[in-house]
mmCIF file of C-alpha atoms in Angstrom:
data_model
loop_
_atom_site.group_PDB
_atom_site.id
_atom_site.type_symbol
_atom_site.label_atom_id
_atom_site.label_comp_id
_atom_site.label_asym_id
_atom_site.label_seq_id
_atom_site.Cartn_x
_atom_site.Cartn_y
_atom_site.Cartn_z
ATOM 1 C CA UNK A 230 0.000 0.000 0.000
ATOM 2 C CA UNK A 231 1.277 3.580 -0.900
ATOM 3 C CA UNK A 232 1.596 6.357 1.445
ATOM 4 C CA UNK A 233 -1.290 8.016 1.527
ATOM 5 C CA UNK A 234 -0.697 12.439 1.742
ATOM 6 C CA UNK A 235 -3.532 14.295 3.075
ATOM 7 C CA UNK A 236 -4.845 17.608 1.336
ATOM 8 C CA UNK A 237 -4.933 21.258 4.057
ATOM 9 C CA UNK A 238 -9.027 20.435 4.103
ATOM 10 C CA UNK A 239 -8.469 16.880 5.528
ATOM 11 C CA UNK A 240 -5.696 18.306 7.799
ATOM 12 C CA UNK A 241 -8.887 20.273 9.234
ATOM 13 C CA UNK A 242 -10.566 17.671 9.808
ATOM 14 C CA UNK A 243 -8.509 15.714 11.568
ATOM 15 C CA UNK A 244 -7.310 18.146 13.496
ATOM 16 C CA UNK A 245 -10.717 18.403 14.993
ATOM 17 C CA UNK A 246 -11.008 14.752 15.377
ATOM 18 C CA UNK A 247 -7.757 14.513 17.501
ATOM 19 C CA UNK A 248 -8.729 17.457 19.500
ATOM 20 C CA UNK A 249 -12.237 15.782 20.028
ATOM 21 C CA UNK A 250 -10.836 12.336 20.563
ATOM 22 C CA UNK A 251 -8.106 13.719 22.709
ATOM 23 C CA UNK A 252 -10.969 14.744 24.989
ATOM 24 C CA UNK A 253 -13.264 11.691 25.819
ATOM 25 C CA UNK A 254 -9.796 10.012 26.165
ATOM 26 C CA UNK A 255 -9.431 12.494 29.241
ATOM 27 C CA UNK A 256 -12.444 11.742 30.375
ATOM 28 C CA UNK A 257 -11.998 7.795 30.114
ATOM 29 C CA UNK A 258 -8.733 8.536 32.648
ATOM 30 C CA UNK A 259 -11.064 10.402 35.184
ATOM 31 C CA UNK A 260 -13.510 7.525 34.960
ATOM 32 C CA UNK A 261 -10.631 4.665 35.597
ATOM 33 C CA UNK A 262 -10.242 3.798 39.280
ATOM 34 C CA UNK A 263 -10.124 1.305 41.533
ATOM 35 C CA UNK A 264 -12.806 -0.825 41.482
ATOM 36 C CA UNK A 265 -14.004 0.063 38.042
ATOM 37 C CA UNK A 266 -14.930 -2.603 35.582
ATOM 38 C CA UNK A 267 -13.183 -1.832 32.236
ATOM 39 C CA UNK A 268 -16.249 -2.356 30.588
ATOM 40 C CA UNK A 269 -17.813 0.179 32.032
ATOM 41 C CA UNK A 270 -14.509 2.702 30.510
ATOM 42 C CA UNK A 271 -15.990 1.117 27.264
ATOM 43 C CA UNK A 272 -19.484 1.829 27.958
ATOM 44 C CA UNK A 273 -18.744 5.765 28.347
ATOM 45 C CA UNK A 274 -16.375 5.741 25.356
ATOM 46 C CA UNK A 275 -18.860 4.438 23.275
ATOM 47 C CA UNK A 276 -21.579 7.388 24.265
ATOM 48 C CA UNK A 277 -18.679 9.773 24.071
ATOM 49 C CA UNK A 278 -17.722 8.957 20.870
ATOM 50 C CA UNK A 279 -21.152 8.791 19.654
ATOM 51 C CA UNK A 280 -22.135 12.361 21.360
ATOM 52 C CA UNK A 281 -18.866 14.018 19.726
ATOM 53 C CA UNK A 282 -20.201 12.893 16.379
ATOM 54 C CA UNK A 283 -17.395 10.333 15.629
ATOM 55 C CA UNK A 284 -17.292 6.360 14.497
ATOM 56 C CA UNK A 285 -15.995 3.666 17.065
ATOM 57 C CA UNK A 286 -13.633 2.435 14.832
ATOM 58 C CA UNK A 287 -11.761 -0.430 16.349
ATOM 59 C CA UNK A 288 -15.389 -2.196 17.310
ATOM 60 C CA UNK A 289 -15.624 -4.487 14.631
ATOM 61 C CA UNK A 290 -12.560 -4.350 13.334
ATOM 62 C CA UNK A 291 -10.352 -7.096 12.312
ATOM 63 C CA UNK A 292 -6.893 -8.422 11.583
ATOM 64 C CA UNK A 293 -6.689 -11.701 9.657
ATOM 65 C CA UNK A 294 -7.553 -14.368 10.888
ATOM 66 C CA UNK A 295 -8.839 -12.935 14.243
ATOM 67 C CA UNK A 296 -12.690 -12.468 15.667
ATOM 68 C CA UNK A 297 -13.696 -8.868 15.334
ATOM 69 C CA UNK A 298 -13.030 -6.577 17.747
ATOM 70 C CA UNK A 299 -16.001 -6.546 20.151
ATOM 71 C CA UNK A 300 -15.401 -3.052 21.992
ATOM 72 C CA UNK A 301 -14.464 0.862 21.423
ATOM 73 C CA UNK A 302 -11.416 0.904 23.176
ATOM 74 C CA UNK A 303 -8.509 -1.251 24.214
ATOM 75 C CA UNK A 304 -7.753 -1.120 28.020
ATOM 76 C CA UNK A 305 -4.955 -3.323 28.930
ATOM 77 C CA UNK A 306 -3.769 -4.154 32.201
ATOM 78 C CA UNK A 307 -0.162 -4.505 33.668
ATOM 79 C CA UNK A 308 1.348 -7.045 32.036
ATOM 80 C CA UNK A 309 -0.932 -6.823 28.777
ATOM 81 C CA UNK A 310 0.872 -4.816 26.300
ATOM 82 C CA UNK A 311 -1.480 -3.917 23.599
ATOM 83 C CA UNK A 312 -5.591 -4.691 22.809
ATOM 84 C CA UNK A 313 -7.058 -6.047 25.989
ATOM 85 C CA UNK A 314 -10.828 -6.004 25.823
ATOM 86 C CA UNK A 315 -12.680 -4.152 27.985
ATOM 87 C CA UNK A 316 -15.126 -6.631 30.048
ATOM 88 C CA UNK A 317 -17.871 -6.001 32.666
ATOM 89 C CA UNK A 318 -16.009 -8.667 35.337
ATOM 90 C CA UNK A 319 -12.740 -7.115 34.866
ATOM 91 C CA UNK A 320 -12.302 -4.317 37.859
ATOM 92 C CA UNK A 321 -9.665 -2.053 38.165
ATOM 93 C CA UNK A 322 -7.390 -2.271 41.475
ATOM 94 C CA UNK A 323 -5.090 -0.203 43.043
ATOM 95 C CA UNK A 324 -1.741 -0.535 41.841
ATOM 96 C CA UNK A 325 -2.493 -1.599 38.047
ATOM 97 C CA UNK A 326 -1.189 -0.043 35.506
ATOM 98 C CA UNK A 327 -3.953 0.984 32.811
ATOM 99 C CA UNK A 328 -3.640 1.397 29.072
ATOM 100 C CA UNK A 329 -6.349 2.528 27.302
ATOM 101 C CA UNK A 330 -6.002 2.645 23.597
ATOM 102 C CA UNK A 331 -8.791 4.774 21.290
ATOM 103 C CA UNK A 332 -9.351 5.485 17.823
ATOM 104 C CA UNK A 333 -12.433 7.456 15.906
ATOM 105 C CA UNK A 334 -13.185 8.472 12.760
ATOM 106 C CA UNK A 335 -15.486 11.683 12.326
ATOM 107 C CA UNK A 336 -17.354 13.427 11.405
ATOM 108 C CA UNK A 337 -19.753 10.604 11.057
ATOM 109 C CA UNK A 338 -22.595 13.502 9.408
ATOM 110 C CA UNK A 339 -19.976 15.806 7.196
ATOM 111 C CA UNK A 340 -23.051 18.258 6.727
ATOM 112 C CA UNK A 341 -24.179 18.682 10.725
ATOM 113 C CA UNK A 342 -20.578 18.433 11.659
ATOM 114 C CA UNK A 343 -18.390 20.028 9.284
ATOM 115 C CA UNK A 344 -20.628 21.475 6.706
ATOM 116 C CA UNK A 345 -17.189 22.755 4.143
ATOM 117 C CA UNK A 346 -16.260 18.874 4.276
ATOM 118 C CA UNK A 347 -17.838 16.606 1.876
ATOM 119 C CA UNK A 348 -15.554 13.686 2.128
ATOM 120 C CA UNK A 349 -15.405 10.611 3.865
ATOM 121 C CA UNK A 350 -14.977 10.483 7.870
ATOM 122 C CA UNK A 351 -11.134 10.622 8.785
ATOM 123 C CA UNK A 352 -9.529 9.049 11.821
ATOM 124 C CA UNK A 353 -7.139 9.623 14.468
ATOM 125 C CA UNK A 354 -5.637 7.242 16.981
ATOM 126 C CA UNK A 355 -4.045 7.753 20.545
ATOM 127 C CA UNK A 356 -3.296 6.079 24.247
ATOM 128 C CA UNK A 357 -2.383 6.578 27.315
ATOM 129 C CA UNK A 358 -0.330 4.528 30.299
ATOM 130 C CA UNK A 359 -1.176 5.393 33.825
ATOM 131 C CA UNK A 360 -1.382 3.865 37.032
ATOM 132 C CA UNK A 361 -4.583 3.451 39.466
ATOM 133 C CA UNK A 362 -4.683 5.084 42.832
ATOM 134 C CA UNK A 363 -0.828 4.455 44.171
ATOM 135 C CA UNK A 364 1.843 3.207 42.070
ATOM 136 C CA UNK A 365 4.977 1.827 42.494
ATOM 137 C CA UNK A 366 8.705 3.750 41.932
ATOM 138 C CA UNK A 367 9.063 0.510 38.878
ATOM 139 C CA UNK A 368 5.391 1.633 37.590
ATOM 140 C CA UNK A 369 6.550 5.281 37.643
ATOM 141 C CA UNK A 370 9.867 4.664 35.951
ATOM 142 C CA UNK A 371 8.247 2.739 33.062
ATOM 143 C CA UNK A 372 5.536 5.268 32.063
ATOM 144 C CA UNK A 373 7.752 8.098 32.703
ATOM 145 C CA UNK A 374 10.453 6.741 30.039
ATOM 146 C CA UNK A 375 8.039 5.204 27.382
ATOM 147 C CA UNK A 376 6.099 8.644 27.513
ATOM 148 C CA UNK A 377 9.464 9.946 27.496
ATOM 149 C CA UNK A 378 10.617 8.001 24.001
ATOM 150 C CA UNK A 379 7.225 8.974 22.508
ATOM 151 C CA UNK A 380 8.524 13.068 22.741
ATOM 152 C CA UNK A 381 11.982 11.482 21.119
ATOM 153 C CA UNK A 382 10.004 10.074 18.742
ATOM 154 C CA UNK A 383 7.363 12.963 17.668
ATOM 155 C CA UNK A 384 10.696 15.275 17.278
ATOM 156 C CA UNK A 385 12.428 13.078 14.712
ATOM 157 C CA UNK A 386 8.751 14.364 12.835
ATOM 158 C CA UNK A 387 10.799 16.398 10.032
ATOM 159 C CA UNK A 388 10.763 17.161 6.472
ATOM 160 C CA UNK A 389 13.511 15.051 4.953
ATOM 161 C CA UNK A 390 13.814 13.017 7.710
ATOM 162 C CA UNK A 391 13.037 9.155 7.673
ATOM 163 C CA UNK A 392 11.217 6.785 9.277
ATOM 164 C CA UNK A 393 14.764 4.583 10.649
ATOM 165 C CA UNK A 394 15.344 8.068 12.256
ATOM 166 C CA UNK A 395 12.082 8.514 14.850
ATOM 167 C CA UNK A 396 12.262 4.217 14.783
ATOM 168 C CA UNK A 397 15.566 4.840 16.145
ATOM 169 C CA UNK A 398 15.284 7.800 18.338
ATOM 170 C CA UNK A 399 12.498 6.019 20.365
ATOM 171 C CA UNK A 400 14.786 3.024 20.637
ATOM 172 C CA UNK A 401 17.640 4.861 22.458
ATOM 173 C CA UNK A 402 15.670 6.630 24.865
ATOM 174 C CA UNK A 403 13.643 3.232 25.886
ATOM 175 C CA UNK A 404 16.978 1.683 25.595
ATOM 176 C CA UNK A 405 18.435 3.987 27.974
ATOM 177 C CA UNK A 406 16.123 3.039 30.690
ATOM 178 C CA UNK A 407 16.551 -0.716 29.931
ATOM 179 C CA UNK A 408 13.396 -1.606 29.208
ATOM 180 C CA UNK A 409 12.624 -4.781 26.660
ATOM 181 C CA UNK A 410 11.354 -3.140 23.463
ATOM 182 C CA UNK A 411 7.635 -4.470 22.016
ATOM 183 C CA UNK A 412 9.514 -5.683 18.229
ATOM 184 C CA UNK A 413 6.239 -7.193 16.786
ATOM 185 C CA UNK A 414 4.059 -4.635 16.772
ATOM 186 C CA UNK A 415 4.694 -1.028 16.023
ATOM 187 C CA UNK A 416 2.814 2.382 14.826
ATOM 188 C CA UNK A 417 1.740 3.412 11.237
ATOM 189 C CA UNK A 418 0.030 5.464 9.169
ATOM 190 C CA UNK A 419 -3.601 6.889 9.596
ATOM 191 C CA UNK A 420 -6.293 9.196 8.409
ATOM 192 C CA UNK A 421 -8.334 7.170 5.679
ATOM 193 C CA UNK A 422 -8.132 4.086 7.208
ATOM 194 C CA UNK A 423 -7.080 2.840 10.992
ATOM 195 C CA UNK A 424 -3.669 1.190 9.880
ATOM 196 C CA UNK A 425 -2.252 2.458 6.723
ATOM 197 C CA UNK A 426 1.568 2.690 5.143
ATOM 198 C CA UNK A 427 4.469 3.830 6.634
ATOM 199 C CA UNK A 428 5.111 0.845 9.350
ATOM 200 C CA UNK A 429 6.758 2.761 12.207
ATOM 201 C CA UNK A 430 8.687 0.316 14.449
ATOM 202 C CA UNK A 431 9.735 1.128 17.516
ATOM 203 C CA UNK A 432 13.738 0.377 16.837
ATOM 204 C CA UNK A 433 15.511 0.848 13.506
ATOM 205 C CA UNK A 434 18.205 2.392 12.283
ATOM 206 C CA UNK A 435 18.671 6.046 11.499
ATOM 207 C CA UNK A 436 18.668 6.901 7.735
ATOM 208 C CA UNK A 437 16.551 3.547 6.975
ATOM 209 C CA UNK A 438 13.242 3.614 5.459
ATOM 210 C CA UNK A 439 10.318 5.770 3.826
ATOM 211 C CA UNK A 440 10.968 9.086 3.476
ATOM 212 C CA UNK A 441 9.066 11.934 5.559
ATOM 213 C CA UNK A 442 7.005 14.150 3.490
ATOM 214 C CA UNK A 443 4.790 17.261 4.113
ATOM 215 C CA UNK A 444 0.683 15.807 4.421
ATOM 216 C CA UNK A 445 2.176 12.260 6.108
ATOM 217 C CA UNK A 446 -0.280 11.360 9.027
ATOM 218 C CA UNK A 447 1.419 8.939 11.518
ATOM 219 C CA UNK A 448 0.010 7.099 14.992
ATOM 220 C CA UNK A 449 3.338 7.052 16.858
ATOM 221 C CA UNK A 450 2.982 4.180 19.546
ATOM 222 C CA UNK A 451 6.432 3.063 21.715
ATOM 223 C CA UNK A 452 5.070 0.198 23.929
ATOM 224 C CA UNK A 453 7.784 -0.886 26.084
ATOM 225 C CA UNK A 454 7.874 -3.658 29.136
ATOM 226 C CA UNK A 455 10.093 -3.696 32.277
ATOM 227 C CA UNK A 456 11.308 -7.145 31.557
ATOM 228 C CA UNK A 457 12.222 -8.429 28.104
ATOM 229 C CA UNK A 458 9.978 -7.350 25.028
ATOM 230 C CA UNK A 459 8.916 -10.581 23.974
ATOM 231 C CA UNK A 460 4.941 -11.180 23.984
ATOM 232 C CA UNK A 461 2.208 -13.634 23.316
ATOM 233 C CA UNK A 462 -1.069 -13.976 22.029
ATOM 234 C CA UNK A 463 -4.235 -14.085 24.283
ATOM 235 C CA UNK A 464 -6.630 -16.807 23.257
ATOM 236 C CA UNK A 465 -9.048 -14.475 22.779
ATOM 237 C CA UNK A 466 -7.478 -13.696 19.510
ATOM 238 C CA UNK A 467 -6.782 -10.220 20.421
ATOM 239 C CA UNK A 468 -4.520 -9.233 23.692
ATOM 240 C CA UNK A 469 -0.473 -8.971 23.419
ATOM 241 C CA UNK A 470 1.155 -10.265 26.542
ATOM 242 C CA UNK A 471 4.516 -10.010 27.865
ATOM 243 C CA UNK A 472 5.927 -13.769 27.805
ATOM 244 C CA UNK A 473 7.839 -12.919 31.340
ATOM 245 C CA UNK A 474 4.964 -11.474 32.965
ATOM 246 C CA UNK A 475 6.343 -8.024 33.394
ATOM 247 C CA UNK A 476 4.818 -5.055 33.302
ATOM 248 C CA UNK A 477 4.153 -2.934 30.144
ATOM 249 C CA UNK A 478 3.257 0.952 29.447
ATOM 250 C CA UNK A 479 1.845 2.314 25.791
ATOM 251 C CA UNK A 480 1.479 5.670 24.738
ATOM 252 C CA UNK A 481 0.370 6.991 21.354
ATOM 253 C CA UNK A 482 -0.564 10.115 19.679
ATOM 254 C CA UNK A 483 -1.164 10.986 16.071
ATOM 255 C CA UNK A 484 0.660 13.871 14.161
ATOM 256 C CA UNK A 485 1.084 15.141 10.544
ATOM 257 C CA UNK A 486 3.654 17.015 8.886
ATOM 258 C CA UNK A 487 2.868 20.241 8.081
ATOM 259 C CA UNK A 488 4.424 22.528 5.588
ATOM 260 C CA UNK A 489 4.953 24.758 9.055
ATOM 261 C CA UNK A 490 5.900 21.340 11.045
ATOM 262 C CA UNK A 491 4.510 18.880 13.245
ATOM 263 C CA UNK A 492 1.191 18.881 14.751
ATOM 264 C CA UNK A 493 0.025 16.730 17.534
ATOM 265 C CA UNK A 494 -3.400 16.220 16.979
ATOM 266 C CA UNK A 495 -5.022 14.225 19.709
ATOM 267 C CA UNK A 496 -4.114 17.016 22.073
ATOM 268 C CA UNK A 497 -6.492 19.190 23.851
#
Protein backbone atom coordinates (compact mmCIF):
# COMPACT_ATOMS: atom_id res chain seq x y z
CA UNK A 1 0.00 0.00 0.00
CA UNK A 2 1.28 3.58 -0.90
CA UNK A 3 1.60 6.36 1.44
CA UNK A 4 -1.29 8.02 1.53
CA UNK A 5 -0.70 12.44 1.74
CA UNK A 6 -3.53 14.30 3.08
CA UNK A 7 -4.84 17.61 1.34
CA UNK A 8 -4.93 21.26 4.06
CA UNK A 9 -9.03 20.44 4.10
CA UNK A 10 -8.47 16.88 5.53
CA UNK A 11 -5.70 18.31 7.80
CA UNK A 12 -8.89 20.27 9.23
CA UNK A 13 -10.57 17.67 9.81
CA UNK A 14 -8.51 15.71 11.57
CA UNK A 15 -7.31 18.15 13.50
CA UNK A 16 -10.72 18.40 14.99
CA UNK A 17 -11.01 14.75 15.38
CA UNK A 18 -7.76 14.51 17.50
CA UNK A 19 -8.73 17.46 19.50
CA UNK A 20 -12.24 15.78 20.03
CA UNK A 21 -10.84 12.34 20.56
CA UNK A 22 -8.11 13.72 22.71
CA UNK A 23 -10.97 14.74 24.99
CA UNK A 24 -13.26 11.69 25.82
CA UNK A 25 -9.80 10.01 26.17
CA UNK A 26 -9.43 12.49 29.24
CA UNK A 27 -12.44 11.74 30.37
CA UNK A 28 -12.00 7.80 30.11
CA UNK A 29 -8.73 8.54 32.65
CA UNK A 30 -11.06 10.40 35.18
CA UNK A 31 -13.51 7.53 34.96
CA UNK A 32 -10.63 4.66 35.60
CA UNK A 33 -10.24 3.80 39.28
CA UNK A 34 -10.12 1.30 41.53
CA UNK A 35 -12.81 -0.83 41.48
CA UNK A 36 -14.00 0.06 38.04
CA UNK A 37 -14.93 -2.60 35.58
CA UNK A 38 -13.18 -1.83 32.24
CA UNK A 39 -16.25 -2.36 30.59
CA UNK A 40 -17.81 0.18 32.03
CA UNK A 41 -14.51 2.70 30.51
CA UNK A 42 -15.99 1.12 27.26
CA UNK A 43 -19.48 1.83 27.96
CA UNK A 44 -18.74 5.76 28.35
CA UNK A 45 -16.37 5.74 25.36
CA UNK A 46 -18.86 4.44 23.27
CA UNK A 47 -21.58 7.39 24.27
CA UNK A 48 -18.68 9.77 24.07
CA UNK A 49 -17.72 8.96 20.87
CA UNK A 50 -21.15 8.79 19.65
CA UNK A 51 -22.13 12.36 21.36
CA UNK A 52 -18.87 14.02 19.73
CA UNK A 53 -20.20 12.89 16.38
CA UNK A 54 -17.40 10.33 15.63
CA UNK A 55 -17.29 6.36 14.50
CA UNK A 56 -16.00 3.67 17.06
CA UNK A 57 -13.63 2.44 14.83
CA UNK A 58 -11.76 -0.43 16.35
CA UNK A 59 -15.39 -2.20 17.31
CA UNK A 60 -15.62 -4.49 14.63
CA UNK A 61 -12.56 -4.35 13.33
CA UNK A 62 -10.35 -7.10 12.31
CA UNK A 63 -6.89 -8.42 11.58
CA UNK A 64 -6.69 -11.70 9.66
CA UNK A 65 -7.55 -14.37 10.89
CA UNK A 66 -8.84 -12.93 14.24
CA UNK A 67 -12.69 -12.47 15.67
CA UNK A 68 -13.70 -8.87 15.33
CA UNK A 69 -13.03 -6.58 17.75
CA UNK A 70 -16.00 -6.55 20.15
CA UNK A 71 -15.40 -3.05 21.99
CA UNK A 72 -14.46 0.86 21.42
CA UNK A 73 -11.42 0.90 23.18
CA UNK A 74 -8.51 -1.25 24.21
CA UNK A 75 -7.75 -1.12 28.02
CA UNK A 76 -4.96 -3.32 28.93
CA UNK A 77 -3.77 -4.15 32.20
CA UNK A 78 -0.16 -4.51 33.67
CA UNK A 79 1.35 -7.04 32.04
CA UNK A 80 -0.93 -6.82 28.78
CA UNK A 81 0.87 -4.82 26.30
CA UNK A 82 -1.48 -3.92 23.60
CA UNK A 83 -5.59 -4.69 22.81
CA UNK A 84 -7.06 -6.05 25.99
CA UNK A 85 -10.83 -6.00 25.82
CA UNK A 86 -12.68 -4.15 27.99
CA UNK A 87 -15.13 -6.63 30.05
CA UNK A 88 -17.87 -6.00 32.67
CA UNK A 89 -16.01 -8.67 35.34
CA UNK A 90 -12.74 -7.11 34.87
CA UNK A 91 -12.30 -4.32 37.86
CA UNK A 92 -9.66 -2.05 38.17
CA UNK A 93 -7.39 -2.27 41.47
CA UNK A 94 -5.09 -0.20 43.04
CA UNK A 95 -1.74 -0.54 41.84
CA UNK A 96 -2.49 -1.60 38.05
CA UNK A 97 -1.19 -0.04 35.51
CA UNK A 98 -3.95 0.98 32.81
CA UNK A 99 -3.64 1.40 29.07
CA UNK A 100 -6.35 2.53 27.30
CA UNK A 101 -6.00 2.65 23.60
CA UNK A 102 -8.79 4.77 21.29
CA UNK A 103 -9.35 5.48 17.82
CA UNK A 104 -12.43 7.46 15.91
CA UNK A 105 -13.18 8.47 12.76
CA UNK A 106 -15.49 11.68 12.33
CA UNK A 107 -17.35 13.43 11.41
CA UNK A 108 -19.75 10.60 11.06
CA UNK A 109 -22.60 13.50 9.41
CA UNK A 110 -19.98 15.81 7.20
CA UNK A 111 -23.05 18.26 6.73
CA UNK A 112 -24.18 18.68 10.73
CA UNK A 113 -20.58 18.43 11.66
CA UNK A 114 -18.39 20.03 9.28
CA UNK A 115 -20.63 21.47 6.71
CA UNK A 116 -17.19 22.76 4.14
CA UNK A 117 -16.26 18.87 4.28
CA UNK A 118 -17.84 16.61 1.88
CA UNK A 119 -15.55 13.69 2.13
CA UNK A 120 -15.41 10.61 3.86
CA UNK A 121 -14.98 10.48 7.87
CA UNK A 122 -11.13 10.62 8.78
CA UNK A 123 -9.53 9.05 11.82
CA UNK A 124 -7.14 9.62 14.47
CA UNK A 125 -5.64 7.24 16.98
CA UNK A 126 -4.04 7.75 20.54
CA UNK A 127 -3.30 6.08 24.25
CA UNK A 128 -2.38 6.58 27.32
CA UNK A 129 -0.33 4.53 30.30
CA UNK A 130 -1.18 5.39 33.82
CA UNK A 131 -1.38 3.86 37.03
CA UNK A 132 -4.58 3.45 39.47
CA UNK A 133 -4.68 5.08 42.83
CA UNK A 134 -0.83 4.45 44.17
CA UNK A 135 1.84 3.21 42.07
CA UNK A 136 4.98 1.83 42.49
CA UNK A 137 8.71 3.75 41.93
CA UNK A 138 9.06 0.51 38.88
CA UNK A 139 5.39 1.63 37.59
CA UNK A 140 6.55 5.28 37.64
CA UNK A 141 9.87 4.66 35.95
CA UNK A 142 8.25 2.74 33.06
CA UNK A 143 5.54 5.27 32.06
CA UNK A 144 7.75 8.10 32.70
CA UNK A 145 10.45 6.74 30.04
CA UNK A 146 8.04 5.20 27.38
CA UNK A 147 6.10 8.64 27.51
CA UNK A 148 9.46 9.95 27.50
CA UNK A 149 10.62 8.00 24.00
CA UNK A 150 7.23 8.97 22.51
CA UNK A 151 8.52 13.07 22.74
CA UNK A 152 11.98 11.48 21.12
CA UNK A 153 10.00 10.07 18.74
CA UNK A 154 7.36 12.96 17.67
CA UNK A 155 10.70 15.28 17.28
CA UNK A 156 12.43 13.08 14.71
CA UNK A 157 8.75 14.36 12.84
CA UNK A 158 10.80 16.40 10.03
CA UNK A 159 10.76 17.16 6.47
CA UNK A 160 13.51 15.05 4.95
CA UNK A 161 13.81 13.02 7.71
CA UNK A 162 13.04 9.16 7.67
CA UNK A 163 11.22 6.78 9.28
CA UNK A 164 14.76 4.58 10.65
CA UNK A 165 15.34 8.07 12.26
CA UNK A 166 12.08 8.51 14.85
CA UNK A 167 12.26 4.22 14.78
CA UNK A 168 15.57 4.84 16.15
CA UNK A 169 15.28 7.80 18.34
CA UNK A 170 12.50 6.02 20.36
CA UNK A 171 14.79 3.02 20.64
CA UNK A 172 17.64 4.86 22.46
CA UNK A 173 15.67 6.63 24.87
CA UNK A 174 13.64 3.23 25.89
CA UNK A 175 16.98 1.68 25.59
CA UNK A 176 18.43 3.99 27.97
CA UNK A 177 16.12 3.04 30.69
CA UNK A 178 16.55 -0.72 29.93
CA UNK A 179 13.40 -1.61 29.21
CA UNK A 180 12.62 -4.78 26.66
CA UNK A 181 11.35 -3.14 23.46
CA UNK A 182 7.63 -4.47 22.02
CA UNK A 183 9.51 -5.68 18.23
CA UNK A 184 6.24 -7.19 16.79
CA UNK A 185 4.06 -4.63 16.77
CA UNK A 186 4.69 -1.03 16.02
CA UNK A 187 2.81 2.38 14.83
CA UNK A 188 1.74 3.41 11.24
CA UNK A 189 0.03 5.46 9.17
CA UNK A 190 -3.60 6.89 9.60
CA UNK A 191 -6.29 9.20 8.41
CA UNK A 192 -8.33 7.17 5.68
CA UNK A 193 -8.13 4.09 7.21
CA UNK A 194 -7.08 2.84 10.99
CA UNK A 195 -3.67 1.19 9.88
CA UNK A 196 -2.25 2.46 6.72
CA UNK A 197 1.57 2.69 5.14
CA UNK A 198 4.47 3.83 6.63
CA UNK A 199 5.11 0.85 9.35
CA UNK A 200 6.76 2.76 12.21
CA UNK A 201 8.69 0.32 14.45
CA UNK A 202 9.73 1.13 17.52
CA UNK A 203 13.74 0.38 16.84
CA UNK A 204 15.51 0.85 13.51
CA UNK A 205 18.20 2.39 12.28
CA UNK A 206 18.67 6.05 11.50
CA UNK A 207 18.67 6.90 7.73
CA UNK A 208 16.55 3.55 6.97
CA UNK A 209 13.24 3.61 5.46
CA UNK A 210 10.32 5.77 3.83
CA UNK A 211 10.97 9.09 3.48
CA UNK A 212 9.07 11.93 5.56
CA UNK A 213 7.00 14.15 3.49
CA UNK A 214 4.79 17.26 4.11
CA UNK A 215 0.68 15.81 4.42
CA UNK A 216 2.18 12.26 6.11
CA UNK A 217 -0.28 11.36 9.03
CA UNK A 218 1.42 8.94 11.52
CA UNK A 219 0.01 7.10 14.99
CA UNK A 220 3.34 7.05 16.86
CA UNK A 221 2.98 4.18 19.55
CA UNK A 222 6.43 3.06 21.72
CA UNK A 223 5.07 0.20 23.93
CA UNK A 224 7.78 -0.89 26.08
CA UNK A 225 7.87 -3.66 29.14
CA UNK A 226 10.09 -3.70 32.28
CA UNK A 227 11.31 -7.15 31.56
CA UNK A 228 12.22 -8.43 28.10
CA UNK A 229 9.98 -7.35 25.03
CA UNK A 230 8.92 -10.58 23.97
CA UNK A 231 4.94 -11.18 23.98
CA UNK A 232 2.21 -13.63 23.32
CA UNK A 233 -1.07 -13.98 22.03
CA UNK A 234 -4.24 -14.09 24.28
CA UNK A 235 -6.63 -16.81 23.26
CA UNK A 236 -9.05 -14.47 22.78
CA UNK A 237 -7.48 -13.70 19.51
CA UNK A 238 -6.78 -10.22 20.42
CA UNK A 239 -4.52 -9.23 23.69
CA UNK A 240 -0.47 -8.97 23.42
CA UNK A 241 1.15 -10.27 26.54
CA UNK A 242 4.52 -10.01 27.87
CA UNK A 243 5.93 -13.77 27.81
CA UNK A 244 7.84 -12.92 31.34
CA UNK A 245 4.96 -11.47 32.96
CA UNK A 246 6.34 -8.02 33.39
CA UNK A 247 4.82 -5.06 33.30
CA UNK A 248 4.15 -2.93 30.14
CA UNK A 249 3.26 0.95 29.45
CA UNK A 250 1.84 2.31 25.79
CA UNK A 251 1.48 5.67 24.74
CA UNK A 252 0.37 6.99 21.35
CA UNK A 253 -0.56 10.11 19.68
CA UNK A 254 -1.16 10.99 16.07
CA UNK A 255 0.66 13.87 14.16
CA UNK A 256 1.08 15.14 10.54
CA UNK A 257 3.65 17.02 8.89
CA UNK A 258 2.87 20.24 8.08
CA UNK A 259 4.42 22.53 5.59
CA UNK A 260 4.95 24.76 9.05
CA UNK A 261 5.90 21.34 11.05
CA UNK A 262 4.51 18.88 13.25
CA UNK A 263 1.19 18.88 14.75
CA UNK A 264 0.03 16.73 17.53
CA UNK A 265 -3.40 16.22 16.98
CA UNK A 266 -5.02 14.22 19.71
CA UNK A 267 -4.11 17.02 22.07
CA UNK A 268 -6.49 19.19 23.85
Amino acid sequence: MAIRIKTAKEISVLQECGKRLAAILKALQEKARPGTATGEIDLLAQNLIRDAGGIAVFRGYRVEDSPPYPASICTSINDEVVHGIPRPDTYLREGDILAIDIGMAWPRESAKEFPSYQGRPLVTDTAVSFSIGNSTRESDRLLRGTKEALWEGIDEVKSGKRVGDLSARIQKKLTEYGFGIVKGLAGHGVGYELHEDPLIPNYGKAGTGPLLKTGMVLAIEPMATLGKGDVRLDRDGWTFQTIDGSASAHFEHTVVLTPNGTLVLTMI
